[in-house]
Amino acid sequence: GSVLSEARIDAGIRLAQEEMTELEDLHMESAQFKVDIGWQDDDDGAFVAENLRVAFDRTGLDRIEFLVAPNPGEGLKPIVKIASGGETSRLMLALKGVLAKADKTPTLIFDEIDQGIGGRMGAIVGRKLWRLTDTHQVLCITHLPQLAGYGSAHFRVAKYVEEERTRTRVRQLDVSERVDELSQMLGTAGAATRQSAGEILEKVAEEKDAAVNT
């Protein structure tokens, strides 16, 4: 048991280092991340040393928790207690990027990941999400056109009222409709925004082609 714990501690240090490298790309360069691994005393637990017994379950002796301090001056606390929705999504995106080859989860869903970021950052996030599609299906809910442009398929979600009831309609967009949708996401639809939307899709297509051919 202690041998496994030592291996996990070493892996946790490497994971934290790689996670913070990923977070720098996601404009969370001031964030601190740590994998906290410890034992819990238990009089009925496993013998680890003389007069030392610790709790265990099917995963072993260790109690593992991800800790984060999103901003300078904040102490490390559990992710679930301190991170906002957008921060949590970016933390998870960074983790999935680090663990992509080992993670067997078939579908990943990211919501609010564009919270508090701009167009240039949206393209970075979109690129990272797209890279995850080598090993996962990725679903992303976003209002940011630079991020949405990286999707292989684009669905529009809209509410409407029918017979005094509010309903939701989800529809996949064709190429022309996608340009229109990205235009509206950029601002007031018009010739200039349609051109910008088209350029977003062209740039993403060129980047994907270059990645596939290298």
mmCIF file of C-alpha atoms in Angstrom:
data_model
loop_
_atom_site.group_PDB
_atom_site.id
_atom_site.type_symbol
_atom_site.label_atom_id
_atom_site.label_comp_id
_atom_site.label_asym_id
_atom_site.label_seq_id
_atom_site.Cartn_x
_atom_site.Cartn_y
_atom_site.Cartn_z
ATOM 1 C CA GLY A 1 0.000 0.000 0.000
ATOM 2 C CA SER A 2 2.724 2.484 0.891
ATOM 3 C CA VAL A 3 4.542 1.735 -2.383
ATOM 4 C CA LEU A 4 1.395 2.665 -4.328
ATOM 5 C CA SER A 5 1.030 5.825 -2.236
ATOM 6 C CA GLU A 6 4.595 6.884 -3.036
ATOM 7 C CA ALA A 7 3.951 6.349 -6.743
ATOM 8 C CA ARG A 8 0.770 8.426 -6.515
ATOM 9 C CA ILE A 9 2.607 11.255 -4.741
ATOM 10 C CA ASP A 10 5.212 11.354 -7.526
ATOM 11 C CA ALA A 11 2.475 11.278 -10.177
ATOM 12 C CA GLY A 12 0.571 14.019 -8.335
ATOM 13 C CA ILE A 13 3.586 16.314 -8.427
ATOM 14 C CA ARG A 14 3.997 15.783 -12.184
ATOM 15 C CA LEU A 15 0.280 16.270 -12.765
ATOM 16 C CA ALA A 16 0.261 19.559 -10.833
ATOM 17 C CA GLN A 17 3.247 20.873 -12.812
ATOM 18 C CA GLU A 18 1.675 19.999 -16.171
ATOM 19 C CA GLU A 19 -1.711 21.347 -15.067
ATOM 20 C CA MET A 20 -0.241 24.750 -14.236
ATOM 21 C CA THR A 21 1.525 24.827 -17.619
ATOM 22 C CA GLU A 22 -1.844 24.232 -19.311
ATOM 23 C CA LEU A 23 -3.495 26.897 -17.140
ATOM 24 C CA GLU A 24 -0.980 29.483 -18.339
ATOM 25 C CA ASP A 25 -2.354 29.016 -21.867
ATOM 26 C CA LEU A 26 -5.889 29.509 -20.502
ATOM 27 C CA HIS A 27 -5.071 32.871 -18.884
ATOM 28 C CA MET A 28 -4.974 31.400 -15.381
ATOM 29 C CA GLU A 29 -1.221 31.827 -15.071
ATOM 30 C CA SER A 30 -1.528 33.006 -11.458
ATOM 31 C CA ALA A 31 -3.467 29.936 -10.378
ATOM 32 C CA GLN A 32 -1.870 27.372 -8.088
ATOM 33 C CA PHE A 33 -2.845 23.698 -8.328
ATOM 34 C CA LYS A 34 -1.958 20.823 -6.043
ATOM 35 C CA VAL A 35 -2.848 17.159 -5.702
ATOM 36 C CA ASP A 36 -3.304 16.522 -1.974
ATOM 37 C CA ILE A 37 -2.674 12.898 -1.000
ATOM 38 C CA GLY A 38 -2.928 11.712 2.589
ATOM 39 C CA TRP A 39 -4.013 8.976 4.957
ATOM 40 C CA GLN A 40 -6.791 8.966 7.503
ATOM 41 C CA ASP A 41 -6.244 7.267 10.871
ATOM 42 C CA ASP A 42 -8.612 4.402 11.571
ATOM 43 C CA ASP A 43 -8.386 2.047 14.546
ATOM 44 C CA ASP A 44 -9.928 -0.682 12.392
ATOM 45 C CA GLY A 45 -7.900 0.142 9.285
ATOM 46 C CA ALA A 46 -4.931 -1.449 7.580
ATOM 47 C CA PHE A 47 -1.637 -1.846 9.411
ATOM 48 C CA VAL A 48 0.959 0.453 7.841
ATOM 49 C CA ALA A 49 3.517 0.599 10.634
ATOM 50 C CA GLU A 50 3.748 -0.203 14.294
ATOM 51 C CA ASN A 51 0.855 1.499 16.123
ATOM 52 C CA LEU A 52 -0.371 3.013 12.844
ATOM 53 C CA ARG A 53 -3.575 1.873 11.152
ATOM 54 C CA VAL A 54 -5.237 3.859 8.378
ATOM 55 C CA ALA A 55 -8.556 3.734 6.554
ATOM 56 C CA PHE A 56 -8.687 2.013 3.167
ATOM 57 C CA ASP A 57 -11.124 1.069 0.444
ATOM 58 C CA ARG A 58 -10.949 -0.636 -2.954
ATOM 59 C CA THR A 59 -8.743 2.198 -4.318
ATOM 60 C CA GLY A 60 -6.160 1.840 -1.543
ATOM 61 C CA LEU A 61 -5.070 3.853 1.476
ATOM 62 C CA ASP A 62 -4.972 7.298 -0.062
ATOM 63 C CA ARG A 63 -7.472 10.144 0.218
ATOM 64 C CA ILE A 64 -6.912 12.284 -2.885
ATOM 65 C CA GLU A 65 -8.204 15.802 -3.462
ATOM 66 C CA PHE A 66 -7.505 18.465 -6.081
ATOM 67 C CA LEU A 67 -6.761 21.851 -4.527
ATOM 68 C CA VAL A 68 -6.641 25.199 -6.282
ATOM 69 C CA ALA A 69 -5.985 28.861 -5.564
ATOM 70 C CA PRO A 70 -7.329 30.687 -8.657
ATOM 71 C CA ASN A 71 -5.895 34.089 -7.650
ATOM 72 C CA PRO A 72 -2.721 35.304 -5.894
ATOM 73 C CA GLY A 73 -3.018 35.551 -2.136
ATOM 74 C CA GLU A 74 -5.726 32.915 -1.843
ATOM 75 C CA GLY A 75 -4.977 29.718 0.030
ATOM 76 C CA LEU A 76 -5.311 26.339 -1.632
ATOM 77 C CA LYS A 77 -8.824 24.961 -1.241
ATOM 78 C CA PRO A 78 -10.820 22.118 -2.834
ATOM 79 C CA ILE A 79 -11.913 22.909 -6.393
ATOM 80 C CA VAL A 80 -15.579 22.294 -5.575
ATOM 81 C CA LYS A 81 -15.514 24.972 -2.860
ATOM 82 C CA ILE A 82 -13.605 27.805 -4.474
ATOM 83 C CA ALA A 83 -13.707 27.728 -8.295
ATOM 84 C CA SER A 84 -16.401 29.529 -10.303
ATOM 85 C CA GLY A 85 -18.233 27.793 -13.146
ATOM 86 C CA GLY A 86 -15.912 29.178 -15.793
ATOM 87 C CA GLU A 87 -12.802 28.486 -13.721
ATOM 88 C CA THR A 88 -13.925 24.933 -13.066
ATOM 89 C CA SER A 89 -14.447 24.346 -16.788
ATOM 90 C CA ARG A 90 -10.982 25.655 -17.593
ATOM 91 C CA LEU A 91 -9.417 23.624 -14.789
ATOM 92 C CA MET A 92 -11.117 20.512 -16.145
ATOM 93 C CA LEU A 93 -10.097 21.356 -19.714
ATOM 94 C CA ALA A 94 -6.481 21.627 -18.568
ATOM 95 C CA LEU A 95 -6.759 18.306 -16.718
ATOM 96 C CA LYS A 96 -8.307 16.583 -19.718
ATOM 97 C CA GLY A 97 -5.515 17.948 -21.880
ATOM 98 C CA VAL A 98 -2.897 16.453 -19.561
ATOM 99 C CA LEU A 99 -4.727 13.143 -19.120
ATOM 100 C CA ALA A 100 -6.191 12.773 -22.630
ATOM 101 C CA LYS A 101 -4.362 9.541 -23.455
ATOM 102 C CA ALA A 102 -5.188 7.857 -20.150
ATOM 103 C CA ASP A 103 -8.783 9.060 -19.747
ATOM 104 C CA LYS A 104 -11.345 6.555 -21.058
ATOM 105 C CA THR A 105 -14.391 8.821 -20.620
ATOM 106 C CA PRO A 106 -15.966 8.774 -24.111
ATOM 107 C CA THR A 107 -17.836 12.115 -23.999
ATOM 108 C CA LEU A 108 -16.746 15.400 -22.388
ATOM 109 C CA ILE A 109 -19.166 18.307 -21.858
ATOM 110 C CA PHE A 110 -17.957 21.868 -21.242
ATOM 111 C CA ASP A 111 -20.388 24.590 -20.183
ATOM 112 C CA GLU A 112 -19.554 28.252 -19.428
ATOM 113 C CA ILE A 113 -15.940 27.659 -20.397
ATOM 114 C CA ASP A 114 -15.949 31.010 -22.243
ATOM 115 C CA GLN A 115 -16.947 32.920 -19.106
ATOM 116 C CA GLY A 116 -14.790 36.015 -18.715
ATOM 117 C CA ILE A 117 -12.597 35.475 -21.779
ATOM 118 C CA GLY A 118 -12.349 37.304 -25.094
ATOM 119 C CA GLY A 119 -12.047 36.318 -28.736
ATOM 120 C CA ARG A 120 -8.298 35.627 -28.783
ATOM 121 C CA MET A 121 -8.625 33.456 -25.690
ATOM 122 C CA GLY A 122 -11.665 31.768 -27.223
ATOM 123 C CA ALA A 123 -9.553 30.586 -30.140
ATOM 124 C CA ILE A 124 -6.989 29.088 -27.750
ATOM 125 C CA VAL A 125 -9.717 27.257 -25.823
ATOM 126 C CA GLY A 126 -11.330 26.102 -29.063
ATOM 127 C CA ARG A 127 -8.010 24.717 -30.274
ATOM 128 C CA LYS A 128 -7.499 22.789 -27.033
ATOM 129 C CA LEU A 129 -11.033 21.377 -27.181
ATOM 130 C CA TRP A 130 -10.542 20.296 -30.775
ATOM 131 C CA ARG A 131 -7.311 18.490 -29.887
ATOM 132 C CA LEU A 132 -9.261 16.428 -27.345
ATOM 133 C CA THR A 133 -11.427 15.044 -30.160
ATOM 134 C CA ASP A 134 -8.642 12.627 -31.131
ATOM 135 C CA THR A 135 -9.677 10.526 -28.134
ATOM 136 C CA HIS A 136 -13.079 11.890 -27.021
ATOM 137 C CA GLN A 137 -16.365 13.248 -28.240
ATOM 138 C CA VAL A 138 -16.519 16.874 -27.043
ATOM 139 C CA LEU A 139 -19.680 18.926 -26.511
ATOM 140 C CA CYS A 140 -19.313 22.632 -25.765
ATOM 141 C CA ILE A 141 -22.002 25.192 -24.955
ATOM 142 C CA THR A 142 -20.683 28.632 -25.884
ATOM 143 C CA HIS A 143 -21.613 32.165 -26.962
ATOM 144 C CA LEU A 144 -18.122 32.907 -28.282
ATOM 145 C CA PRO A 145 -17.785 32.665 -32.089
ATOM 146 C CA GLN A 146 -14.014 32.152 -32.057
ATOM 147 C CA LEU A 147 -14.555 29.061 -29.906
ATOM 148 C CA ALA A 148 -17.646 27.821 -31.747
ATOM 149 C CA GLY A 149 -15.739 27.895 -35.026
ATOM 150 C CA TYR A 150 -13.692 24.881 -33.951
ATOM 151 C CA GLY A 151 -16.715 22.600 -33.755
ATOM 152 C CA SER A 152 -17.058 19.864 -36.369
ATOM 153 C CA ALA A 153 -20.818 20.343 -36.101
ATOM 154 C CA HIS A 154 -22.689 23.442 -34.934
ATOM 155 C CA PHE A 155 -26.098 23.242 -33.294
ATOM 156 C CA ARG A 156 -28.298 26.221 -32.515
ATOM 157 C CA VAL A 157 -30.402 26.047 -29.350
ATOM 158 C CA ALA A 158 -33.399 28.388 -29.276
ATOM 159 C CA LYS A 159 -36.499 28.833 -27.150
ATOM 160 C CA TYR A 160 -39.936 29.478 -28.608
ATOM 161 C CA VAL A 161 -43.519 29.629 -27.362
ATOM 162 C CA GLU A 162 -46.099 27.197 -28.688
ATOM 163 C CA GLU A 163 -49.629 26.898 -27.315
ATOM 164 C CA GLU A 164 -48.622 29.073 -24.351
ATOM 165 C CA ARG A 165 -45.752 26.752 -23.453
ATOM 166 C CA THR A 166 -42.049 27.506 -23.742
ATOM 167 C CA ARG A 167 -40.180 24.884 -25.714
ATOM 168 C CA THR A 168 -36.594 24.378 -26.816
ATOM 169 C CA ARG A 169 -35.515 23.585 -30.345
ATOM 170 C CA VAL A 170 -32.083 22.204 -31.255
ATOM 171 C CA ARG A 171 -31.096 22.238 -34.921
ATOM 172 C CA GLN A 172 -27.847 21.529 -36.739
ATOM 173 C CA LEU A 173 -26.741 24.377 -39.005
ATOM 174 C CA ASP A 174 -25.473 24.049 -42.553
ATOM 175 C CA VAL A 175 -22.463 26.064 -43.733
ATOM 176 C CA SER A 176 -24.430 29.177 -44.728
ATOM 177 C CA GLU A 177 -26.546 29.109 -41.556
ATOM 178 C CA ARG A 178 -23.392 28.686 -39.516
ATOM 179 C CA VAL A 179 -21.912 31.856 -40.980
ATOM 180 C CA ASP A 180 -25.149 33.672 -40.112
ATOM 181 C CA GLU A 181 -25.071 32.331 -36.555
ATOM 182 C CA LEU A 182 -21.440 33.286 -36.008
ATOM 183 C CA SER A 183 -22.229 36.737 -37.425
ATOM 184 C CA GLN A 184 -24.947 37.234 -34.833
ATOM 185 C CA MET A 185 -22.598 35.999 -32.111
ATOM 186 C CA LEU A 186 -20.093 38.652 -33.242
ATOM 187 C CA GLY A 187 -22.706 41.411 -33.086
ATOM 188 C CA THR A 188 -25.253 42.906 -35.434
ATOM 189 C CA ALA A 189 -25.500 40.722 -38.530
ATOM 190 C CA GLY A 190 -24.218 42.450 -41.671
ATOM 191 C CA ALA A 191 -21.699 42.208 -44.490
ATOM 192 C CA ALA A 192 -18.727 43.003 -42.244
ATOM 193 C CA THR A 193 -19.641 40.493 -39.543
ATOM 194 C CA ARG A 194 -20.465 37.827 -42.155
ATOM 195 C CA GLN A 195 -17.009 38.338 -43.600
ATOM 196 C CA SER A 196 -15.447 38.030 -40.143
ATOM 197 C CA ALA A 197 -17.483 34.880 -39.444
ATOM 198 C CA GLY A 198 -16.362 33.371 -42.741
ATOM 199 C CA GLU A 199 -12.746 34.208 -41.939
ATOM 200 C CA ILE A 200 -13.051 32.445 -38.561
ATOM 201 C CA LEU A 201 -14.253 29.260 -40.255
ATOM 202 C CA GLU A 202 -11.609 29.492 -42.999
ATOM 203 C CA LYS A 203 -8.800 29.963 -40.482
ATOM 204 C CA VAL A 204 -10.002 27.020 -38.381
ATOM 205 C CA ALA A 205 -10.292 24.811 -41.493
ATOM 206 C CA GLU A 206 -6.745 25.711 -42.545
ATOM 207 C CA GLU A 207 -5.431 24.998 -39.048
ATOM 208 C CA LYS A 208 -7.178 21.616 -38.915
ATOM 209 C CA ASP A 209 -5.892 20.653 -42.360
ATOM 210 C CA ALA A 210 -2.345 21.609 -41.386
ATOM 211 C CA ALA A 211 -2.583 19.571 -38.156
ATOM 212 C CA VAL A 212 -3.905 16.505 -39.983
ATOM 213 C CA ASN A 213 -1.196 16.673 -42.647
ATOM 214 C CA THR A 214 1.732 16.973 -40.235
#
